[in-house]
Tab-separated table of C-alpha atoms and ligand atoms in Angstrom:
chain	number	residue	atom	x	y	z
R	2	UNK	CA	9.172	21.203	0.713
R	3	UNK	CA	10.944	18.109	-0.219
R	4	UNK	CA	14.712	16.853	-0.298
R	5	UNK	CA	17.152	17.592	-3.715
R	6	UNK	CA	19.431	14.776	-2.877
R	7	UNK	CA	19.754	12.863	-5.529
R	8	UNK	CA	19.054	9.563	-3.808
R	9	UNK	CA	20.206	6.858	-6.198
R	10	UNK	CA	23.639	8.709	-7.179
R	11	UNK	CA	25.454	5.847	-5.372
R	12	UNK	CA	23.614	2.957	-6.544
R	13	UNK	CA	23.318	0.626	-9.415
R	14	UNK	CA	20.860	1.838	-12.318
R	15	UNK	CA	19.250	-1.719	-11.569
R	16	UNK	CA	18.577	-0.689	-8.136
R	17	UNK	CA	17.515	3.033	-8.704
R	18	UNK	CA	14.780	1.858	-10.784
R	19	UNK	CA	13.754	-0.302	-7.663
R	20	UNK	CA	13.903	2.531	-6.175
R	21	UNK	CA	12.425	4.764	-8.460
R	22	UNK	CA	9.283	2.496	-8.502
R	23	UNK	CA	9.144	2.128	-4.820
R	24	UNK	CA	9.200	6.000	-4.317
R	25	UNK	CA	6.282	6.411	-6.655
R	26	UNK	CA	4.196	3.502	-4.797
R	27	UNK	CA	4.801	5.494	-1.642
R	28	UNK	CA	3.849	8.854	-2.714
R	29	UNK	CA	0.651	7.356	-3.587
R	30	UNK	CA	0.121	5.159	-0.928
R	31	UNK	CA	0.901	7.959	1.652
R	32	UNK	CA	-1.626	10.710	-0.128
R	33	UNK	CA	-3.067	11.811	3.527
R	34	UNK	CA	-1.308	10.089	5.381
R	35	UNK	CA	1.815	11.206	8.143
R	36	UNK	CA	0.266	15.023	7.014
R	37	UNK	CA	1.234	18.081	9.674
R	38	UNK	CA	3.734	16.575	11.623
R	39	UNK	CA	6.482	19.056	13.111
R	40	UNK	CA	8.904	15.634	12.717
R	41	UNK	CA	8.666	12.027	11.542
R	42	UNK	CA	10.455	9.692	13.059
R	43	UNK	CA	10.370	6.270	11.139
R	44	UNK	CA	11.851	3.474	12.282
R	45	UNK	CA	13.445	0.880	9.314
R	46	UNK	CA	13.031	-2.800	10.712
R	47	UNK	CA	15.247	-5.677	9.452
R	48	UNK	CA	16.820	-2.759	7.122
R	49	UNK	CA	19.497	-4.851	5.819
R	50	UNK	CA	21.557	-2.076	3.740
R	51	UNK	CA	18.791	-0.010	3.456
R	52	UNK	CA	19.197	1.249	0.173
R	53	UNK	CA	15.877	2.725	0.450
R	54	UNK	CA	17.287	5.317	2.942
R	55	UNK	CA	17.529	7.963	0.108
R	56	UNK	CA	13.554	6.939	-0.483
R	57	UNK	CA	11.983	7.443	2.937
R	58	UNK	CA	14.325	10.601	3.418
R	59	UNK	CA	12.520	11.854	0.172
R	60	UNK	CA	8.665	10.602	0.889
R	61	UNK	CA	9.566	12.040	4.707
R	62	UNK	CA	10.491	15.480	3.316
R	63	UNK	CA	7.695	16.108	1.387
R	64	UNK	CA	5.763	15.952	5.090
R	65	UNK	CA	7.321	17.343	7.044
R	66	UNK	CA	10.783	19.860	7.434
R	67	UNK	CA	12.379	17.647	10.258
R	68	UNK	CA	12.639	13.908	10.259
R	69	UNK	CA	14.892	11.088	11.341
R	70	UNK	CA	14.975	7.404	10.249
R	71	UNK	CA	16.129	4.845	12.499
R	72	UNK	CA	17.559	1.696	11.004
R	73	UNK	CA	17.431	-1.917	12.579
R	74	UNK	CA	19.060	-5.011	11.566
R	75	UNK	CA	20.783	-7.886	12.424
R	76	UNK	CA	23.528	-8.038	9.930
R	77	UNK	CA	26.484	-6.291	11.136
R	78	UNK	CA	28.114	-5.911	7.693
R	79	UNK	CA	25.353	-3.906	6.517
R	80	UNK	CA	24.581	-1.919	8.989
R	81	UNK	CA	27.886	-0.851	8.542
R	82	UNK	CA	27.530	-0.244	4.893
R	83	UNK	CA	24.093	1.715	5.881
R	84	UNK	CA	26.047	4.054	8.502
R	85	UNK	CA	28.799	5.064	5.897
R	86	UNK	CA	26.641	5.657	2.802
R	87	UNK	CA	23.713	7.121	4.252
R	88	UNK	CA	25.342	9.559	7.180
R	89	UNK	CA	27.243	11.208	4.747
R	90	UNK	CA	24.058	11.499	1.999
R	91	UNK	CA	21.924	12.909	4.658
R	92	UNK	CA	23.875	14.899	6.377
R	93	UNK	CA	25.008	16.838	3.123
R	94	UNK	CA	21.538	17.176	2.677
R	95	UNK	CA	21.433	19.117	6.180
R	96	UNK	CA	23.485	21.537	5.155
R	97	UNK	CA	20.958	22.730	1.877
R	98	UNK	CA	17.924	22.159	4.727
R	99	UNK	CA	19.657	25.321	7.167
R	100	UNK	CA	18.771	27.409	3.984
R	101	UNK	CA	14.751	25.788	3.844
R	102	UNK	CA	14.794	22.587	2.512
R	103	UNK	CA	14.060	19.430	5.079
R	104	UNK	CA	16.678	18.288	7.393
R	105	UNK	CA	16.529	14.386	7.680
R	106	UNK	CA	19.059	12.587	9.455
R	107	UNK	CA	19.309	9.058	9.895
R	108	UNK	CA	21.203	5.998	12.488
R	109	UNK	CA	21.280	2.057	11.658
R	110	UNK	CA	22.082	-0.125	14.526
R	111	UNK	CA	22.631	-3.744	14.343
R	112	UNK	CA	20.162	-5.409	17.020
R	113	UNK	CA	17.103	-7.798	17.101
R	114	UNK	CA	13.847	-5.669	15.603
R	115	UNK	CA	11.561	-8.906	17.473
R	116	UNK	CA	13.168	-7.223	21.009
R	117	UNK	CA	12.084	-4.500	20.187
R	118	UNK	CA	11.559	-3.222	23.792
R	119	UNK	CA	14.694	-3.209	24.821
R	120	UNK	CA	15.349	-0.206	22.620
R	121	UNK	CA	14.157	2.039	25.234
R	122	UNK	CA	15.541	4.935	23.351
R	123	UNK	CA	13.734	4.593	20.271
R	124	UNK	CA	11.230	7.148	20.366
R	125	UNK	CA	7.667	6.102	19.078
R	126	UNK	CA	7.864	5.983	15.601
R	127	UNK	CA	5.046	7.857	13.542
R	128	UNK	CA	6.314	5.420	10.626
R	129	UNK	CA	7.743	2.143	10.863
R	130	UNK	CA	9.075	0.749	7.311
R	131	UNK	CA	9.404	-2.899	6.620
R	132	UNK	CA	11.091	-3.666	2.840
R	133	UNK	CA	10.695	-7.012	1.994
R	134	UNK	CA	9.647	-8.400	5.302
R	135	UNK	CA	11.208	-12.010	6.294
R	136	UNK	CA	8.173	-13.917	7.763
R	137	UNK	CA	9.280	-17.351	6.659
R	138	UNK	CA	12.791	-16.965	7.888
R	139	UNK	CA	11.359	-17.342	11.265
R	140	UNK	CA	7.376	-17.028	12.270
R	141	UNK	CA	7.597	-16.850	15.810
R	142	UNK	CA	10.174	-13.941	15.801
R	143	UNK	CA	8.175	-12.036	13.278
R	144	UNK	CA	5.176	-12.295	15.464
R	145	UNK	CA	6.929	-10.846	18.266
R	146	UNK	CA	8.467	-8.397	15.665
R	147	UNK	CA	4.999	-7.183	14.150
R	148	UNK	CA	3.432	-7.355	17.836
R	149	UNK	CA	6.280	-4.987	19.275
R	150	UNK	CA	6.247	-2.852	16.397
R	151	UNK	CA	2.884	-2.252	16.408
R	152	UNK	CA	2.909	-0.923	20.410
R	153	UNK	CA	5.607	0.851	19.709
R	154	UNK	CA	3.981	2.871	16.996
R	155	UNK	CA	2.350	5.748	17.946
R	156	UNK	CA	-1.742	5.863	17.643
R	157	UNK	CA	-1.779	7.916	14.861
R	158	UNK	CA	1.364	6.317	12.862
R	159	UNK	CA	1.342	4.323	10.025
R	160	UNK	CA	3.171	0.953	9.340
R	161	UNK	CA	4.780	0.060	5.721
R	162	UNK	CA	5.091	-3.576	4.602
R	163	UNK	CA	6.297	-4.950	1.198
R	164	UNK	CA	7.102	-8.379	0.355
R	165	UNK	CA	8.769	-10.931	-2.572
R	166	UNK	CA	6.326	-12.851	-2.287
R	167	UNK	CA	2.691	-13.576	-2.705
R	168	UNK	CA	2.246	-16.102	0.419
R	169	UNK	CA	4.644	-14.418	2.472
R	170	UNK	CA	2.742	-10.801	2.294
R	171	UNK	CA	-0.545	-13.040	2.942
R	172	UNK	CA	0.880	-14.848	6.048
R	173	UNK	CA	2.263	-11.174	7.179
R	174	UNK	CA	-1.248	-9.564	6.519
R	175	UNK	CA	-2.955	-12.097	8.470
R	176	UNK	CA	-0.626	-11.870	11.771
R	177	UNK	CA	-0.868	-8.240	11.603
R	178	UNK	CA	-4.677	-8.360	11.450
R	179	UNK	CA	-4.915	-10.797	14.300
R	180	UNK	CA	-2.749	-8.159	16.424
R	181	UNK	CA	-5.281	-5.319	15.566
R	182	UNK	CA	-3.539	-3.620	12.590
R	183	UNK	CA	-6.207	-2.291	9.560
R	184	UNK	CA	-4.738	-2.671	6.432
R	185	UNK	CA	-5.779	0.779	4.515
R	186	UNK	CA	-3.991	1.043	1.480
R	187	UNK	CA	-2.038	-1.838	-0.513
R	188	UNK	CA	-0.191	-2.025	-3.772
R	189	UNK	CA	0.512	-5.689	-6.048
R	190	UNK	CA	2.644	-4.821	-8.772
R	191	UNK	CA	2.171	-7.964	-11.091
R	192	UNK	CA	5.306	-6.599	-13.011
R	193	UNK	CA	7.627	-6.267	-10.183
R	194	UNK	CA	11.110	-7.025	-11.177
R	195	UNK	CA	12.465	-10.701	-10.808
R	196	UNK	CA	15.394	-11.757	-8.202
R	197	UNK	CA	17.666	-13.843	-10.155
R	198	UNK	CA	19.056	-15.261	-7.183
R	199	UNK	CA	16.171	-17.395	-6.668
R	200	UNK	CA	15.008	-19.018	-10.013
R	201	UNK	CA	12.439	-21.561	-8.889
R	202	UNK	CA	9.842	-19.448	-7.082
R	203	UNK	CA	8.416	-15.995	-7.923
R	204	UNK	CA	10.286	-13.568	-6.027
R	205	UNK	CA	10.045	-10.425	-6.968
R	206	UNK	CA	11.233	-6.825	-5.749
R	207	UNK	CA	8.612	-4.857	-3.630
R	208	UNK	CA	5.890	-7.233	-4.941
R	209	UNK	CA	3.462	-6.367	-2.715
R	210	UNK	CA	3.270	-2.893	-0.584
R	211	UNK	CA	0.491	-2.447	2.088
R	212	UNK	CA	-0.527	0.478	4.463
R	213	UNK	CA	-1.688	-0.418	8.210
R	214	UNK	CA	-2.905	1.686	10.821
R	215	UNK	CA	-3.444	0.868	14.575
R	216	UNK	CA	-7.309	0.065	15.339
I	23	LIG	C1	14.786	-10.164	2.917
I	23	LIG	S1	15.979	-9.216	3.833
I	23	LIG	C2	15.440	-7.568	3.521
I	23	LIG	C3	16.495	-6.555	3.792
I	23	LIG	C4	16.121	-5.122	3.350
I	23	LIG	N1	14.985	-4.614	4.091
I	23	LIG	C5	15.870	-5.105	1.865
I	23	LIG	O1	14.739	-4.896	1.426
I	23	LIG	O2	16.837	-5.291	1.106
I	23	LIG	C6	15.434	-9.523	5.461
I	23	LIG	C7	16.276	-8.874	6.511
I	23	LIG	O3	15.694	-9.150	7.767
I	23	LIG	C8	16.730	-9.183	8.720
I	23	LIG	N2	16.171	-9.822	9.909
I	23	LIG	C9	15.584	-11.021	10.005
I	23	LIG	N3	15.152	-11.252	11.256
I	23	LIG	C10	15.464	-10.136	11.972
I	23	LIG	C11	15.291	-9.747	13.329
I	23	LIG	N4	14.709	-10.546	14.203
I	23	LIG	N5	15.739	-8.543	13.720
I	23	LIG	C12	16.360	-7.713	12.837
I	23	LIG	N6	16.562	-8.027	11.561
I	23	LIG	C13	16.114	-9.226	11.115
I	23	LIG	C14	17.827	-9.946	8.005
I	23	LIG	O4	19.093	-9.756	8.599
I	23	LIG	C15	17.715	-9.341	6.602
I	23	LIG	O5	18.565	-8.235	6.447
């Protein structure tokens, strides 16, 4: 089992090793986890771009032959730029799943991932997927974000986190904790790869990556 695509074909090398590296974490991270599903559906909060799309499609195949990932943010131009890169990717992947590979297919919608329940439509995710999760952009929403994702979640699903930054993952950790999440797996990569837009502090690419499963 397991996609072909060759995820990173549209992106920069810069970001494909990103990628590369997140893919890895995730494979281990996952050992036992998400295991004899018939489908995974994983939801992608605050996706931005999602150029991790190609990732989750790949970590997702190697569970399971039928999946979908569901992507959620508020920025229209990049849901946009999610929708026409990934739709495509996917669905060219569809065609080599009809002869036994996985068939993943994938949606972004712009929205509000804190209102979470007024997605009625979104199925219960068995994975939701957080890449560099925003917690100091605005606490009270991400409460209501982590709180609404983790009801959504179904009881046996898993929830991915990874941050820039050391305080933010901390502060992140904690609310989750408080709303009965168990963290059970977590990854600090001390050589994570430096964001040049933001010289001053330490913020670096998929920094921290954690594992959390409903109590
Ligand atoms: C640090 S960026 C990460 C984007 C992407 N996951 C990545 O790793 O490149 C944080 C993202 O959170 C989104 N965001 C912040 N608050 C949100 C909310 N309440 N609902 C949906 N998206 C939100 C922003 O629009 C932004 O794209």
């Amino acid at each position: 089992m397991g996609l072909s695509l060759r995820h990173t074909i549209h992106q920069k090398a810069e970001t494909a090793t990103d990628l590369l590296s997140l893919e890895r974490s995730l494979r281990k991270l996952l050992v036992g986890k998400l295991e004899d599903r018939d489908r995974i559906q994983a939801l992608n909060l605050a996706c931005g771009r999602a150029d991790e799309t190609g990732v989750l499609a790949k970590i997702i195949s190697e569970k399971t032959q039928n999946g979908h990932i569901e992507g959620l943010d508020l920025r229209a131009p990049e849901i946009a730029g999610a929708n026409q890169l990934w739709k495509p990717a996917l669905n060219n992947e569809l065609s080599e799943g009809e002869n036994g590979a996985s068939k993943i297919s994938c949606d972004f919608r712009i929205g509000r991932a804190d209102q979470l329940d007024q997605w009625k439509e979104l199925d219960s995710p068995d994975l939701v997927f957080i890449r560099h999760q925003n917690f100091w952009f605005d606490p009270k929403a991400w409460i209501k974000l982590y709180n609404q994702a983790i009801n959504k979640l179904r009881e046996d699903g898993v929830m991915v986190i990874t941050s820039y930054f050391d305080k933010e993952h901390e502060m992140a950790r904690q609310v989750l904790t408080k709303l009965g999440a168990i963290e059970v797996s977590h990854r600090f990569n001390p050589e994570a790869k430096l964001v040049k837009d933001s010289p001053k502090i330490e913020k670096t690419v998929d920094r921290h990556i954690s594992v959390f499963v409903k109590v």
